[in-house]
PDB file of C-alpha atoms in Angstrom:
ATOM      1  CA  MET A   1       0.000   0.000   0.000  1.00 53.00           C
ATOM      2  CA  GLU A   2       2.832   2.398   0.870  1.00 75.00           C
ATOM      3  CA  LEU A   3       4.533   1.601  -2.455  1.00 77.00           C
ATOM      4  CA  GLN A   4       1.301   2.288  -4.344  1.00 83.00           C
ATOM      5  CA  GLN A   5       0.860   5.569  -2.500  1.00 84.00           C
ATOM      6  CA  LYS A   6       4.410   6.581  -3.449  1.00 87.00           C
ATOM      7  CA  ASP A   7       3.728   5.695  -7.103  1.00 92.00           C
ATOM      8  CA  ASN A   8       0.501   7.692  -6.987  1.00 93.00           C
ATOM      9  CA  MET A   9       2.279  10.710  -5.541  1.00 93.00           C
ATOM     10  CA  ASP A  10       5.245  10.518  -7.927  1.00 93.00           C
ATOM     11  CA  ASN A  11       2.959  10.270 -10.952  1.00 94.00           C
ATOM     12  CA  LEU A  12       0.740  13.101  -9.723  1.00 93.00           C
ATOM     13  CA  ILE A  13       3.720  15.398  -9.130  1.00 92.00           C
ATOM     14  CA  GLU A  14       5.126  14.604 -12.583  1.00 91.00           C
ATOM     15  CA  CYS A  15       1.742  15.309 -14.176  1.00 90.00           C
ATOM     16  CA  TRP A  16       1.430  18.554 -12.200  1.00 90.00           C
ATOM     17  CA  LYS A  17       4.858  19.678 -13.383  1.00 86.00           C
ATOM     18  CA  LYS A  18       3.936  19.016 -17.012  1.00 83.00           C
ATOM     19  CA  ALA A  19       0.651  20.883 -16.657  1.00 81.00           C
ATOM     20  CA  THR A  20       2.281  23.888 -14.980  1.00 76.00           C
ATOM     21  CA  GLY A  21       3.194  26.523 -17.508  1.00 62.00           C
ATOM     22  CA  ASN A  22       0.527  25.571 -20.050  1.00 57.00           C
ATOM     23  CA  GLY A  23      -0.346  29.151 -20.966  1.00 58.00           C
ATOM     24  CA  MET A  24       1.020  30.569 -17.717  1.00 64.00           C
ATOM     25  CA  ILE A  25       3.655  33.264 -17.501  1.00 67.00           C
ATOM     26  CA  GLN A  26       6.805  31.780 -15.975  1.00 73.00           C
ATOM     27  CA  ASP A  27       8.861  34.963 -15.665  1.00 80.00           C
ATOM     28  CA  GLU A  28       8.291  37.022 -12.519  1.00 87.00           C
ATOM     29  CA  GLY A  29       8.815  40.330 -14.307  1.00 85.00           C
ATOM     30  CA  ARG A  30       6.242  39.457 -16.957  1.00 81.00           C
ATOM     31  CA  MET A  31       3.815  38.268 -14.306  1.00 83.00           C
ATOM     32  CA  ALA A  32       4.094  41.550 -12.400  1.00 87.00           C
ATOM     33  CA  GLU A  33       3.661  43.552 -15.616  1.00 83.00           C
ATOM     34  CA  PHE A  34       0.587  41.513 -16.606  1.00 78.00           C
ATOM     35  CA  TRP A  35      -1.168  42.151 -13.280  1.00 83.00           C
ATOM     36  CA  ASN A  36      -0.077  45.777 -13.138  1.00 87.00           C
ATOM     37  CA  LYS A  37      -1.908  46.348 -16.425  1.00 81.00           C
ATOM     38  CA  ARG A  38      -5.040  44.670 -15.077  1.00 78.00           C
ATOM     39  CA  SER A  39      -4.941  46.294 -11.654  1.00 80.00           C
ATOM     40  CA  GLY A  40      -7.110  49.318 -12.505  1.00 73.00           C
ATOM     41  CA  ASN A  41     -10.084  47.450 -13.961  1.00 68.00           C
ATOM     42  CA  TYR A  42      -9.720  44.591 -11.486  1.00 63.00           C
ATOM     43  CA  ALA A  43      -9.869  46.884  -8.491  1.00 52.00           C
ATOM     44  CA  ASN A  44     -12.755  48.904  -9.957  1.00 56.00           C
ATOM     45  CA  ASN A  45     -14.791  45.719 -10.396  1.00 54.00           C
ATOM     46  CA  ILE A  46     -14.172  44.407  -6.890  1.00 50.00           C
ATOM     47  CA  GLU A  47     -17.598  45.557  -5.665  1.00 49.00           C
ATOM     48  CA  LYS A  48     -19.539  43.781  -8.400  1.00 51.00           C
ATOM     49  CA  ASP A  49     -22.287  41.516  -7.089  1.00 49.00           C
ATOM     50  CA  ASN A  50     -20.570  38.294  -8.181  1.00 62.00           C
ATOM     51  CA  ARG A  51     -17.324  39.276  -6.428  1.00 70.00           C
ATOM     52  CA  LYS A  52     -19.134  40.162  -3.200  1.00 78.00           C
ATOM     53  CA  LYS A  53     -21.123  36.938  -3.362  1.00 82.00           C
ATOM     54  CA  ARG A  54     -17.938  34.918  -3.760  1.00 86.00           C
ATOM     55  CA  THR A  55     -16.287  36.722  -0.835  1.00 91.00           C
ATOM     56  CA  ASP A  56     -19.307  35.986   1.360  1.00 92.00           C
ATOM     57  CA  GLU A  57     -19.138  32.305   0.352  1.00 94.00           C
ATOM     58  CA  ILE A  58     -15.451  32.173   1.297  1.00 96.00           C
ATOM     59  CA  LEU A  59     -16.073  33.743   4.693  1.00 95.00           C
ATOM     60  CA  GLU A  60     -18.904  31.265   5.314  1.00 96.00           C
ATOM     61  CA  LEU A  61     -16.639  28.320   4.428  1.00 97.00           C
ATOM     62  CA  LEU A  62     -13.914  29.636   6.744  1.00 97.00           C
ATOM     63  CA  GLU A  63     -16.434  29.958   9.573  1.00 96.00           C
ATOM     64  CA  GLU A  64     -17.655  26.416   8.905  1.00 97.00           C
ATOM     65  CA  SER A  65     -14.030  25.261   9.089  1.00 97.00           C
ATOM     66  CA  GLY A  66     -13.709  26.711  12.574  1.00 96.00           C
ATOM     67  CA  PHE A  67     -11.824  29.885  11.733  1.00 97.00           C
ATOM     68  CA  THR A  68     -12.283  32.748  14.191  1.00 96.00           C
ATOM     69  CA  PRO A  69     -11.037  36.042  12.689  1.00 96.00           C
ATOM     70  CA  GLU A  70     -10.704  38.139  15.855  1.00 96.00           C
ATOM     71  CA  GLY A  71      -6.998  38.257  16.713  1.00 95.00           C
ATOM     72  CA  SER A  72      -6.028  35.595  14.168  1.00 98.00           C
ATOM     73  CA  ARG A  73      -2.937  36.056  12.023  1.00 98.00           C
ATOM     74  CA  VAL A  74      -3.703  35.625   8.302  1.00 98.00           C
ATOM     75  CA  LEU A  75      -1.384  35.447   5.283  1.00 98.00           C
ATOM     76  CA  ASP A  76      -3.089  36.350   1.988  1.00 98.00           C
ATOM     77  CA  ILE A  77      -0.896  35.139  -0.905  1.00 98.00           C
ATOM     78  CA  GLY A  78      -1.640  36.935  -4.182  1.00 97.00           C
ATOM     79  CA  CYS A  79      -3.896  39.365  -2.342  1.00 97.00           C
ATOM     80  CA  GLY A  80      -4.576  41.626  -5.360  1.00 94.00           C
ATOM     81  CA  PRO A  81      -6.418  44.847  -4.434  1.00 94.00           C
ATOM     82  CA  GLY A  82      -7.653  43.272  -1.192  1.00 95.00           C
ATOM     83  CA  THR A  83     -10.658  41.163  -2.163  1.00 94.00           C
ATOM     84  CA  LEU A  84     -10.200  39.050   0.996  1.00 97.00           C
ATOM     85  CA  THR A  85      -7.626  41.096   2.893  1.00 97.00           C
ATOM     86  CA  LEU A  86     -10.003  44.015   3.465  1.00 97.00           C
ATOM     87  CA  PRO A  87     -13.069  42.116   4.748  1.00 96.00           C
ATOM     88  CA  LEU A  88     -10.921  39.873   6.968  1.00 98.00           C
ATOM     89  CA  SER A  89      -9.152  42.901   8.445  1.00 98.00           C
ATOM     90  CA  LYS A  90     -12.483  44.627   9.078  1.00 97.00           C
ATOM     91  CA  ILE A  91     -13.710  41.695  11.182  1.00 96.00           C
ATOM     92  CA  GLY A  92     -10.625  41.591  13.357  1.00 97.00           C
ATOM     93  CA  ALA A  93      -7.942  39.512  11.646  1.00 98.00           C
ATOM     94  CA  GLU A  94      -4.312  40.637  11.549  1.00 98.00           C
ATOM     95  CA  VAL A  95      -3.601  40.297   7.833  1.00 98.00           C
ATOM     96  CA  THR A  96      -0.290  40.136   6.016  1.00 98.00           C
ATOM     97  CA  ALA A  97      -1.054  40.799   2.340  1.00 98.00           C
ATOM     98  CA  LEU A  98       1.474  39.683  -0.277  1.00 98.00           C
ATOM     99  CA  ASP A  99       1.441  40.239  -4.033  1.00 97.00           C
ATOM    100  CA  ILE A 100       3.889  40.537  -6.934  1.00 96.00           C
ATOM    101  CA  SER A 101       1.999  43.452  -8.517  1.00 96.00           C
ATOM    102  CA  SER A 102       2.796  46.972  -7.328  1.00 96.00           C
ATOM    103  CA  GLY A 103      -0.317  48.180  -9.169  1.00 95.00           C
ATOM    104  CA  MET A 104      -2.578  45.873  -7.159  1.00 95.00           C
ATOM    105  CA  LEU A 105      -0.851  46.797  -3.918  1.00 97.00           C
ATOM    106  CA  ASP A 106      -1.159  50.543  -4.613  1.00 96.00           C
ATOM    107  CA  ARG A 107      -4.915  50.112  -4.702  1.00 95.00           C
ATOM    108  CA  LEU A 108      -4.866  48.026  -1.549  1.00 96.00           C
ATOM    109  CA  LYS A 109      -2.744  50.675   0.197  1.00 97.00           C
ATOM    110  CA  ASP A 110      -5.293  53.350  -0.774  1.00 96.00           C
ATOM    111  CA  ALA A 111      -8.135  51.303   0.721  1.00 95.00           C
ATOM    112  CA  VAL A 112      -6.185  50.466   3.874  1.00 97.00           C
ATOM    113  CA  LYS A 113      -5.281  54.121   4.413  1.00 96.00           C
ATOM    114  CA  LYS A 114      -8.834  55.287   3.759  1.00 96.00           C
ATOM    115  CA  GLU A 115     -10.304  52.868   6.285  1.00 94.00           C
ATOM    116  CA  SER A 116      -7.356  52.931   8.754  1.00 96.00           C
ATOM    117  CA  LEU A 117      -6.892  49.163   8.723  1.00 96.00           C
ATOM    118  CA  PRO A 118      -3.804  47.493  10.272  1.00 94.00           C
ATOM    119  CA  VAL A 119      -2.664  45.492   7.233  1.00 98.00           C
ATOM    120  CA  ASP A 120       0.969  44.534   6.657  1.00 98.00           C
ATOM    121  CA  ILE A 121       1.593  44.839   2.882  1.00 98.00           C
ATOM    122  CA  ILE A 122       4.529  43.096   1.170  1.00 98.00           C
ATOM    123  CA  GLU A 123       5.485  43.301  -2.515  1.00 98.00           C
ATOM    124  CA  CYS A 124       6.991  39.913  -3.253  1.00 95.00           C
ATOM    125  CA  SER A 125       6.824  36.948  -5.626  1.00 96.00           C
ATOM    126  CA  TRP A 126       5.637  33.802  -3.872  1.00 97.00           C
ATOM    127  CA  TRP A 127       7.567  31.655  -6.358  1.00 95.00           C
ATOM    128  CA  THR A 128      10.923  32.751  -4.978  1.00 96.00           C
ATOM    129  CA  ALA A 129       9.912  33.985  -1.514  1.00 97.00           C
ATOM    130  CA  ASP A 130      12.089  32.731   1.353  1.00 98.00           C
ATOM    131  CA  ILE A 131       9.565  32.051   4.114  1.00 98.00           C
ATOM    132  CA  ASP A 132      12.288  31.687   6.751  1.00 98.00           C
ATOM    133  CA  GLU A 133      13.844  35.006   5.820  1.00 98.00           C
ATOM    134  CA  LEU A 134      10.380  36.580   5.919  1.00 98.00           C
ATOM    135  CA  GLY A 135       9.629  34.934   9.272  1.00 98.00           C
ATOM    136  CA  PHE A 136       6.534  33.209   7.894  1.00 98.00           C
ATOM    137  CA  ARG A 137       7.149  29.543   8.725  1.00 98.00           C
ATOM    138  CA  ASN A 138       4.428  28.147  11.030  1.00 98.00           C
ATOM    139  CA  GLU A 139       3.375  31.681  11.978  1.00 98.00           C
ATOM    140  CA  PHE A 140      -0.182  32.070  10.689  1.00 98.00           C
ATOM    141  CA  ASP A 141      -3.530  30.784  11.885  1.00 98.00           C
ATOM    142  CA  LEU A 142      -4.815  30.903   8.312  1.00 98.00           C
ATOM    143  CA  VAL A 143      -2.991  30.991   4.971  1.00 98.00           C
ATOM    144  CA  ILE A 144      -5.000  31.958   1.895  1.00 98.00           C
ATOM    145  CA  ALA A 145      -4.282  31.398  -1.796  1.00 98.00           C
ATOM    146  CA  SER A 146      -7.423  32.514  -3.608  1.00 97.00           C
ATOM    147  CA  MET A 147      -7.464  32.243  -7.413  1.00 94.00           C
ATOM    148  CA  THR A 148      -3.811  33.235  -7.600  1.00 94.00           C
ATOM    149  CA  PRO A 149      -1.057  32.101  -9.994  1.00 91.00           C
ATOM    150  CA  GLY A 150       1.315  32.650  -7.080  1.00 93.00           C
ATOM    151  CA  VAL A 151       0.687  29.055  -5.968  1.00 95.00           C
ATOM    152  CA  LYS A 152       1.341  27.189  -9.198  1.00 90.00           C
ATOM    153  CA  ASP A 153       3.139  23.923  -8.361  1.00 91.00           C
ATOM    154  CA  ILE A 154       4.059  21.463  -5.655  1.00 93.00           C
ATOM    155  CA  GLU A 155       6.877  23.652  -4.324  1.00 95.00           C
ATOM    156  CA  SER A 156       4.786  26.798  -3.944  1.00 96.00           C
ATOM    157  CA  PHE A 157       1.878  24.753  -2.518  1.00 97.00           C
ATOM    158  CA  ASP A 158       4.080  23.104   0.111  1.00 97.00           C
ATOM    159  CA  LYS A 159       5.541  26.497   0.976  1.00 98.00           C
ATOM    160  CA  MET A 160       2.033  27.823   1.522  1.00 98.00           C
ATOM    161  CA  MET A 161       1.225  24.979   3.927  1.00 98.00           C
ATOM    162  CA  ALA A 162       4.505  25.450   5.807  1.00 98.00           C
ATOM    163  CA  CYS A 163       3.425  28.963   6.826  1.00 98.00           C
ATOM    164  CA  SER A 164       0.264  27.773   8.585  1.00 98.00           C
ATOM    165  CA  LYS A 165       0.024  26.385  12.095  1.00 97.00           C
ATOM    166  CA  ASN A 166      -3.669  25.640  11.710  1.00 97.00           C
ATOM    167  CA  LEU A 167      -5.772  26.265   8.592  1.00 98.00           C
ATOM    168  CA  CYS A 168      -5.262  26.745   4.853  1.00 98.00           C
ATOM    169  CA  TYR A 169      -7.676  27.975   2.204  1.00 98.00           C
ATOM    170  CA  TYR A 170      -7.149  27.415  -1.529  1.00 98.00           C
ATOM    171  CA  SER A 171      -9.329  28.112  -4.555  1.00 97.00           C
ATOM    172  CA  ASN A 172      -8.892  27.899  -8.301  1.00 95.00           C
ATOM    173  CA  PHE A 173     -10.702  27.112 -11.507  1.00 91.00           C
ATOM    174  CA  LEU A 174     -12.268  23.706 -11.997  1.00 89.00           C
ATOM    175  CA  ARG A 175     -13.485  24.481 -15.489  1.00 85.00           C
ATOM    176  CA  ARG A 176     -13.744  27.684 -17.441  1.00 76.00           C
ATOM    177  CA  GLU A 177     -15.400  27.888 -20.830  1.00 74.00           C
ATOM    178  CA  GLU A 178     -13.583  30.679 -22.588  1.00 71.00           C
ATOM    179  CA  ASP A 179     -15.441  33.409 -24.396  1.00 79.00           C
ATOM    180  CA  ARG A 180     -15.949  32.524 -28.054  1.00 84.00           C
ATOM    181  CA  ALA A 181     -13.547  35.280 -29.106  1.00 88.00           C
ATOM    182  CA  TYR A 182     -10.639  33.570 -27.345  1.00 85.00           C
ATOM    183  CA  ARG A 183     -11.457  30.289 -29.099  1.00 84.00           C
ATOM    184  CA  ASP A 184     -11.712  32.014 -32.470  1.00 89.00           C
ATOM    185  CA  ILE A 185      -8.463  33.949 -31.985  1.00 91.00           C
ATOM    186  CA  ARG A 186      -6.533  30.858 -30.924  1.00 86.00           C
ATOM    187  CA  SER A 187      -7.762  28.836 -33.901  1.00 88.00           C
ATOM    188  CA  SER A 188      -8.121  31.330 -36.764  1.00 89.00           C
ATOM    189  CA  ILE A 189      -5.401  33.873 -35.956  1.00 91.00           C
ATOM    190  CA  LEU A 190      -2.826  31.890 -33.959  1.00 87.00           C
ATOM    191  CA  GLY A 191      -3.457  28.462 -35.472  1.00 85.00           C
ATOM    192  CA  GLU A 192      -3.608  26.827 -32.037  1.00 81.00           C
ATOM    193  CA  ASN A 193      -5.988  24.421 -30.381  1.00 69.00           C
ATOM    194  CA  SER A 194      -8.543  26.124 -28.202  1.00 55.00           C
ATOM    195  CA  ALA A 195      -7.926  25.757 -24.462  1.00 53.00           C
ATOM    196  CA  ASN A 196     -11.416  25.779 -23.004  1.00 46.00           C
ATOM    197  CA  ASN A 197     -10.890  23.944 -19.763  1.00 48.00           C
ATOM    198  CA  MET A 198      -8.905  24.852 -16.686  1.00 53.00           C
ATOM    199  CA  ASN A 199      -8.349  22.462 -13.803  1.00 62.00           C
ATOM    200  CA  GLY A 200      -6.241  24.458 -11.386  1.00 86.00           C
ATOM    201  CA  ILE A 201      -7.781  22.967  -8.232  1.00 94.00           C
ATOM    202  CA  VAL A 202      -7.551  19.324  -9.303  1.00 94.00           C
ATOM    203  CA  PHE A 203      -3.837  18.843  -8.657  1.00 94.00           C
ATOM    204  CA  PRO A 204      -3.799  20.444  -5.178  1.00 96.00           C
ATOM    205  CA  PHE A 205      -6.894  18.474  -4.158  1.00 96.00           C
ATOM    206  CA  MET A 206      -5.437  15.170  -5.343  1.00 95.00           C
ATOM    207  CA  TYR A 207      -2.130  15.983  -3.662  1.00 96.00           C
ATOM    208  CA  LEU A 208      -3.893  16.576  -0.353  1.00 96.00           C
ATOM    209  CA  TYR A 209      -6.048  13.464  -0.724  1.00 95.00           C
ATOM    210  CA  ILE A 210      -3.124  11.164  -1.481  1.00 95.00           C
ATOM    211  CA  SER A 211      -1.247  12.726   1.454  1.00 94.00           C
ATOM    212  CA  GLY A 212      -4.061  11.751   3.805  1.00 94.00           C
ATOM    213  CA  TYR A 213      -5.925  15.047   4.145  1.00 96.00           C
ATOM    214  CA  ARG A 214      -9.688  15.299   3.707  1.00 96.00           C
ATOM    215  CA  PRO A 215     -10.335  18.948   2.816  1.00 97.00           C
ATOM    216  CA  LEU A 216     -13.706  20.597   3.150  1.00 97.00           C
ATOM    217  CA  ILE A 217     -14.571  21.539  -0.438  1.00 96.00           C
ATOM    218  CA  ARG A 218     -17.175  23.578  -2.292  1.00 96.00           C
ATOM    219  CA  VAL A 219     -17.782  23.721  -6.053  1.00 95.00           C
ATOM    220  CA  ASN A 220     -19.347  26.896  -7.412  1.00 91.00           C
ATOM    221  CA  TYR A 221     -20.799  27.978 -10.746  1.00 90.00           C
ATOM    222  CA  SER A 222     -21.016  31.465 -12.158  1.00 85.00           C
ATOM    223  CA  LYS A 223     -21.684  33.034 -15.527  1.00 82.00           C
ATOM    224  CA  TRP A 224     -19.414  35.891 -16.530  1.00 78.00           C
ATOM    225  CA  ASP A 225     -21.278  38.402 -18.642  1.00 81.00           C
ATOM    226  CA  GLU A 226     -19.628  41.711 -19.523  1.00 83.00           C
ATOM    227  CA  LYS A 227     -20.081  44.533 -22.019  1.00 88.00           C
ATOM    228  CA  THR A 228     -17.010  46.680 -22.641  1.00 88.00           C
ATOM    229  CA  ASP A 229     -15.458  48.937 -25.248  1.00 92.00           C
ATOM    230  CA  TRP A 230     -13.948  46.753 -27.964  1.00 91.00           C
ATOM    231  CA  ARG A 231     -10.547  48.472 -27.750  1.00 92.00           C
ATOM    232  CA  GLU A 232     -10.263  47.758 -24.042  1.00 88.00           C
ATOM    233  CA  THR A 233     -11.391  44.171 -24.546  1.00 89.00           C
ATOM    234  CA  ALA A 234      -8.915  43.652 -27.407  1.00 91.00           C
ATOM    235  CA  ASP A 235      -6.020  44.935 -25.313  1.00 87.00           C
ATOM    236  CA  GLN A 236      -7.023  42.632 -22.443  1.00 83.00           C
ATOM    237  CA  ALA A 237      -7.160  39.682 -24.841  1.00 86.00           C
ATOM    238  CA  ILE A 238      -3.712  40.505 -26.236  1.00 87.00           C
ATOM    239  CA  ASP A 239      -2.314  40.606 -22.702  1.00 80.00           C
ATOM    240  CA  PHE A 240      -4.111  37.446 -21.556  1.00 78.00           C
ATOM    241  CA  ILE A 241      -3.698  35.175 -24.576  1.00 81.00           C
ATOM    242  CA  GLY A 242      -0.201  36.512 -25.166  1.00 76.00           C
ATOM    243  CA  ARG A 243       1.001  36.122 -21.590  1.00 68.00           C
ATOM    244  CA  GLY A 244       4.420  34.550 -21.571  1.00 62.00           C
ATOM    245  CA  ARG A 245       5.177  35.509 -25.177  1.00 73.00           C
ATOM    246  CA  ASP A 246       5.386  38.532 -27.452  1.00 80.00           C
ATOM    247  CA  PHE A 247       2.908  39.072 -30.284  1.00 88.00           C
ATOM    248  CA  ASP A 248       4.147  41.009 -33.294  1.00 89.00           C
ATOM    249  CA  ASP A 249       2.284  44.113 -34.464  1.00 91.00           C
ATOM    250  CA  GLU A 250       0.516  42.230 -37.260  1.00 94.00           C
ATOM    251  CA  THR A 251      -0.943  39.677 -34.844  1.00 94.00           C
ATOM    252  CA  LYS A 252      -2.051  42.395 -32.439  1.00 93.00           C
ATOM    253  CA  GLU A 253      -3.772  44.237 -35.294  1.00 94.00           C
ATOM    254  CA  LYS A 254      -5.611  41.072 -36.345  1.00 94.00           C
ATOM    255  CA  ILE A 255      -6.880  40.584 -32.801  1.00 94.00           C
ATOM    256  CA  ARG A 256      -8.035  44.211 -32.617  1.00 94.00           C
ATOM    257  CA  ASP A 257      -9.801  43.862 -35.981  1.00 95.00           C
ATOM    258  CA  TYR A 258     -11.571  40.754 -34.698  1.00 93.00           C
ATOM    259  CA  TYR A 259     -13.052  42.628 -31.738  1.00 93.00           C
ATOM    260  CA  LYS A 260     -13.906  45.674 -33.796  1.00 94.00           C
ATOM    261  CA  ASN A 261     -15.861  43.556 -36.284  1.00 94.00           C
ATOM    262  CA  ALA A 262     -17.556  41.510 -33.531  1.00 93.00           C
ATOM    263  CA  SER A 263     -18.798  44.584 -31.658  1.00 94.00           C
ATOM    264  CA  VAL A 264     -22.080  46.437 -31.889  1.00 94.00           C
ATOM    265  CA  ASP A 265     -21.830  50.213 -31.680  1.00 94.00           C
ATOM    266  CA  GLY A 266     -18.292  49.840 -30.344  1.00 93.00           C
ATOM    267  CA  ILE A 267     -19.302  47.534 -27.489  1.00 94.00           C
ATOM    268  CA  TYR A 268     -18.198  43.899 -27.254  1.00 92.00           C
ATOM    269  CA  HIS A 269     -20.381  41.455 -25.305  1.00 91.00           C
ATOM    270  CA  SER A 270     -18.466  38.564 -23.692  1.00 85.00           C
ATOM    271  CA  GLU A 271     -19.886  35.503 -21.942  1.00 82.00           C
ATOM    272  CA  SER A 272     -18.324  32.477 -20.303  1.00 80.00           C
ATOM    273  CA  ASP A 273     -19.356  29.660 -17.940  1.00 83.00           C
ATOM    274  CA  VAL A 274     -17.064  29.278 -14.938  1.00 86.00           C
ATOM    275  CA  TYR A 275     -16.798  26.507 -12.363  1.00 91.00           C
ATOM    276  CA  THR A 276     -14.478  27.070  -9.416  1.00 92.00           C
ATOM    277  CA  GLY A 277     -13.522  24.992  -6.420  1.00 95.00           C
ATOM    278  CA  MET A 278     -12.551  26.191  -2.956  1.00 97.00           C
ATOM    279  CA  MET A 279     -11.303  24.107  -0.051  1.00 98.00           C
ATOM    280  CA  THR A 280     -10.027  24.367   3.500  1.00 98.00           C
ATOM    281  CA  TRP A 281      -7.989  21.915   5.539  1.00 98.00           C
ATOM    282  CA  GLU A 282      -6.079  21.729   8.789  1.00 97.00           C
ATOM    283  CA  VAL A 283      -2.343  21.352   8.158  1.00 97.00           C
ATOM    284  CA  ASN A 284      -2.082  18.945  11.117  1.00 92.00           C
ATOM    285  CA  GLY A 285      -5.372  17.264  10.293  1.00 81.00           C
ATOM    286  CA  ARG A 286      -4.235  14.006   8.705  1.00 74.00           C
TER     287      ARG A 286
END
């Protein structure tokens, strides 16, 4: 049985390594630049109903897991503009917020200053962070990695767990049906196979399960429906589809033409079905 478990783990880790980097930026500088560009719109949309609903669901799951915010130390990895940092701080948690994007953190700093919240903000890449140098090892009651590329592989996942003395929270895509434009651009302009599905939570869940953990898990569905100026949407698509590589001017122009022609009165309507998973577990709970 022990030999089979080792084979299971070795094969899972090898599969996880091969899946990591499929469309993901691997360079820290590029990753920071990508999120800096998105920081304005991302922060402006933080109060949308679907974002607030998701935050409420996360807080409910944490409560169900036994988390008590008052006086608890929390590490929020890939905190962005504060989607979870801010509400957790408001209900009494002592939050350390970490992100690679200075643009995201500038918006978090503005919110923290405005509301006089005691949040410790650190600009840092989780991929290369030294948790001993930072003083993070076994220091937090709760460690969060919510929909972040910061935790991308076995090494960064283990590092996340090593910082918690009690509870961890992780969430990622289970399946995301890309907007039709992304499928069309990949096939007709780039000559690539469409990548409709994302399974970011599958590997961490299987890793925990094989290791003997039984995380509390929730699977959620949402429909993303947005109407934006076609120029803005085209630039976002160029950044997103082109992350980790450089498109030449001709390719960029083709993508812009696609959105221009697919828009009505200058407005592009995008839709996509999204399934996400979120889970909590006690690091000493095996």
